[in-house]
PDB file of C-alpha atoms in Angstrom:
ATOM      1  CA  MET C  20      -8.018  39.139  28.094  1.00  0.00           C
ATOM      2  CA  ASP C  21      -6.535  41.619  30.558  1.00  0.00           C
ATOM      3  CA  SER C  22      -5.635  44.986  29.209  1.00  0.00           C
ATOM      4  CA  ASN C  23      -2.882  45.384  31.831  1.00  0.00           C
ATOM      5  CA  HIS C  24      -1.391  42.034  32.960  1.00  0.00           C
ATOM      6  CA  GLU C  25       1.003  42.371  35.929  1.00  0.00           C
ATOM      7  CA  HIS C  26       3.485  39.786  37.148  1.00  0.00           C
ATOM      8  CA  THR C  27       6.397  39.576  39.527  1.00  0.00           C
ATOM      9  CA  HIS C  28       9.915  38.155  39.393  1.00  0.00           C
ATOM     10  CA  VAL C  29      12.170  37.549  42.386  1.00  0.00           C
ATOM     11  CA  MET C  30      15.776  38.273  41.497  1.00  0.00           C
ATOM     12  CA  GLU C  31      18.844  36.407  42.778  1.00  0.00           C
ATOM     13  CA  ASP C  32      19.422  38.991  45.523  1.00  0.00           C
ATOM     14  CA  GLY C  33      15.797  38.803  46.679  1.00  0.00           C
ATOM     15  CA  THR C  34      14.742  41.977  44.875  1.00  0.00           C
ATOM     16  CA  VAL C  35      11.152  41.764  43.669  1.00  0.00           C
ATOM     17  CA  VAL C  36      10.527  43.165  40.193  1.00  0.00           C
ATOM     18  CA  THR C  37       6.933  43.652  39.073  1.00  0.00           C
ATOM     19  CA  HIS C  38       5.959  44.677  35.596  1.00  0.00           C
ATOM     20  CA  HIS C  39       2.976  44.963  33.309  1.00  0.00           C
ATOM     21  CA  HIS C  40       2.328  43.930  29.754  1.00  0.00           C
ATOM     22  CA  GLY C  41       0.197  46.219  27.619  1.00  0.00           C
ATOM     23  CA  HIS C  42      -2.234  43.412  26.980  1.00  0.00           C
ATOM     24  CA  SER C  43      -2.063  39.721  27.538  1.00  0.00           C
ATOM     25  CA  HIS C  44      -1.621  37.277  24.678  1.00  0.00           C
ATOM     26  CA  GLY C  45      -2.709  34.446  26.939  1.00  0.00           C
ATOM     27  CA  HIS C  46       0.496  35.065  28.911  1.00  0.00           C
ATOM     28  CA  THR C  47       0.125  33.057  32.120  1.00  0.00           C
ATOM     29  CA  HIS C  48       3.798  33.262  33.111  1.00  0.00           C
ATOM     30  CA  SER C  49       4.279  29.540  32.717  1.00  0.00           C
ATOM     31  CA  HIS C  50       7.697  28.923  31.245  1.00  0.00           C
ATOM     32  CA  ALA C  51       9.327  25.920  29.657  1.00  0.00           C
ATOM     33  CA  HIS C  52      12.132  25.801  32.217  1.00  0.00           C
ATOM     34  CA  THR C  53      10.179  26.310  35.467  1.00  0.00           C
ATOM     35  CA  LYS C  54      10.647  22.718  36.652  1.00  0.00           C
ATOM     36  CA  ALA C  55      14.359  22.803  35.822  1.00  0.00           C
ATOM     37  CA  VAL C  56      14.756  26.119  37.682  1.00  0.00           C
ATOM     38  CA  LEU C  57      12.968  24.730  40.736  1.00  0.00           C
ATOM     39  CA  ASN C  58      15.194  21.640  40.663  1.00  0.00           C
ATOM     40  CA  ARG C  59      18.336  23.783  40.378  1.00  0.00           C
ATOM     41  CA  LEU C  60      17.205  25.967  43.292  1.00  0.00           C
ATOM     42  CA  SER C  61      16.450  22.912  45.429  1.00  0.00           C
ATOM     43  CA  ARG C  62      19.939  21.528  44.746  1.00  0.00           C
ATOM     44  CA  ALA C  63      21.551  24.895  45.566  1.00  0.00           C
ATOM     45  CA  ILE C  64      19.565  25.107  48.816  1.00  0.00           C
ATOM     46  CA  GLY C  65      20.649  21.590  49.777  1.00  0.00           C
ATOM     47  CA  HIS C  66      24.250  22.412  48.916  1.00  0.00           C
ATOM     48  CA  LEU C  67      24.104  25.596  50.998  1.00  0.00           C
ATOM     49  CA  GLU C  68      22.690  23.649  53.953  1.00  0.00           C
ATOM     50  CA  SER C  69      25.605  21.210  53.696  1.00  0.00           C
ATOM     51  CA  ILE C  70      28.009  24.174  53.718  1.00  0.00           C
ATOM     52  CA  ARG C  71      26.348  25.450  56.883  1.00  0.00           C
ATOM     53  CA  ARG C  72      27.003  22.029  58.469  1.00  0.00           C
ATOM     54  CA  MET C  73      30.635  22.255  57.316  1.00  0.00           C
ATOM     55  CA  VAL C  74      30.981  25.576  59.151  1.00  0.00           C
ATOM     56  CA  GLU C  75      29.232  24.199  62.237  1.00  0.00           C
ATOM     57  CA  ASP C  76      31.640  21.231  62.215  1.00  0.00           C
ATOM     58  CA  GLY C  77      34.653  23.544  61.979  1.00  0.00           C
ATOM     59  CA  ARG C  78      35.745  22.338  58.544  1.00  0.00           C
ATOM     60  CA  ASP C  79      38.689  23.951  56.793  1.00  0.00           C
ATOM     61  CA  CYS C  80      37.967  27.484  55.561  1.00  0.00           C
ATOM     62  CA  SER C  81      39.402  26.698  52.112  1.00  0.00           C
ATOM     63  CA  GLU C  82      36.973  23.791  51.682  1.00  0.00           C
ATOM     64  CA  VAL C  83      34.067  26.024  52.734  1.00  0.00           C
ATOM     65  CA  LEU C  84      35.102  28.750  50.277  1.00  0.00           C
ATOM     66  CA  ILE C  85      35.363  26.233  47.426  1.00  0.00           C
ATOM     67  CA  GLN C  86      31.863  24.963  48.175  1.00  0.00           C
ATOM     68  CA  LEU C  87      30.492  28.509  48.440  1.00  0.00           C
ATOM     69  CA  SER C  88      31.985  29.207  45.034  1.00  0.00           C
ATOM     70  CA  ALA C  89      30.156  26.182  43.626  1.00  0.00           C
ATOM     71  CA  VAL C  90      26.842  27.438  45.052  1.00  0.00           C
ATOM     72  CA  LYS C  91      27.427  30.935  43.631  1.00  0.00           C
ATOM     73  CA  SER C  92      28.072  29.384  40.227  1.00  0.00           C
ATOM     74  CA  ALA C  93      24.919  27.261  40.462  1.00  0.00           C
ATOM     75  CA  ILE C  94      22.825  30.292  41.417  1.00  0.00           C
ATOM     76  CA  ASN C  95      24.314  32.387  38.603  1.00  0.00           C
ATOM     77  CA  ASN C  96      23.576  29.626  36.093  1.00  0.00           C
ATOM     78  CA  THR C  97      20.009  29.373  37.409  1.00  0.00           C
ATOM     79  CA  GLY C  98      19.660  33.126  36.959  1.00  0.00           C
ATOM     80  CA  LYS C  99      20.819  32.771  33.361  1.00  0.00           C
ATOM     81  CA  VAL C 100      18.106  30.166  32.696  1.00  0.00           C
ATOM     82  CA  ILE C 101      15.479  32.454  34.244  1.00  0.00           C
ATOM     83  CA  LEU C 102      16.742  35.417  32.230  1.00  0.00           C
ATOM     84  CA  GLN C 103      16.733  33.417  29.001  1.00  0.00           C
ATOM     85  CA  ASP C 104      13.203  32.176  29.706  1.00  0.00           C
ATOM     86  CA  HIS C 105      12.092  35.724  30.529  1.00  0.00           C
ATOM     87  CA  ILE C 106      13.473  37.062  27.255  1.00  0.00           C
ATOM     88  CA  GLU C 107      11.963  34.231  25.198  1.00  0.00           C
ATOM     89  CA  HIS C 108       8.492  34.605  26.707  1.00  0.00           C
ATOM     90  CA  CYS C 109       7.786  37.824  28.629  1.00  0.00           C
ATOM     91  CA  ILE C 110       9.907  40.149  26.519  1.00  0.00           C
ATOM     92  CA  VAL C 111       8.647  38.706  23.244  1.00  0.00           C
ATOM     93  CA  ASP C 112       5.090  39.321  24.487  1.00  0.00           C
ATOM     94  CA  ALA C 113       6.044  42.834  25.615  1.00  0.00           C
ATOM     95  CA  ILE C 114       7.591  43.704  22.247  1.00  0.00           C
ATOM     96  CA  GLU C 115       4.561  42.370  20.404  1.00  0.00           C
ATOM     97  CA  SER C 116       2.306  44.561  22.538  1.00  0.00           C
ATOM     98  CA  GLY C 117       4.578  47.639  22.397  1.00  0.00           C
ATOM     99  CA  ASP C 118       5.384  47.508  26.130  1.00  0.00           C
ATOM    100  CA  ASN C 119       8.614  49.509  26.423  1.00  0.00           C
ATOM    101  CA  GLN C 120       8.414  49.553  30.232  1.00  0.00           C
ATOM    102  CA  ALA C 121       9.078  45.796  30.297  1.00  0.00           C
ATOM    103  CA  LEU C 122      12.304  46.392  28.355  1.00  0.00           C
ATOM    104  CA  GLU C 123      13.387  49.098  30.811  1.00  0.00           C
ATOM    105  CA  GLU C 124      12.664  46.765  33.728  1.00  0.00           C
ATOM    106  CA  LEU C 125      14.633  43.987  32.029  1.00  0.00           C
ATOM    107  CA  ASN C 126      17.623  46.319  31.762  1.00  0.00           C
ATOM    108  CA  LYS C 127      17.347  47.138  35.487  1.00  0.00           C
ATOM    109  CA  ALA C 128      17.088  43.441  36.346  1.00  0.00           C
ATOM    110  CA  ILE C 129      20.148  42.612  34.205  1.00  0.00           C
ATOM    111  CA  ASP C 130      22.127  45.390  35.927  1.00  0.00           C
ATOM    112  CA  ARG C 131      21.279  43.958  39.349  1.00  0.00           C
ATOM    113  CA  PHE C 132      21.912  40.371  38.278  1.00  0.00           C
ATOM    114  CA  MET C 133      25.327  41.217  36.845  1.00  0.00           C
ATOM    115  CA  LYS C 134      26.595  42.926  40.047  1.00  0.00           C
TER     116      LYS C 134
END
């Protein structure tokens, strides 16, 4: 097992957060909700593309804003799933291995996500 496992997360705003775990407990960064997150992101991307077409077609600004709000909500909910998965897996591993840096990085990521 690695003595210093590093992995990366891409936050909602595109910020890349990389952190290490003191030692790996077989942590491969495979989470229970990965498929669901990918599906949610695909739907949000499709929705955003349809909003772009609305703008190109000169659709009413109010309709566009309502649809943008729906995409923001979908992205925020996807972020919540990722955060929950991260806490349940990565942070549990970090706590078990005494990795306080992972907790500090989680706090930074939460601050950015909540803005």
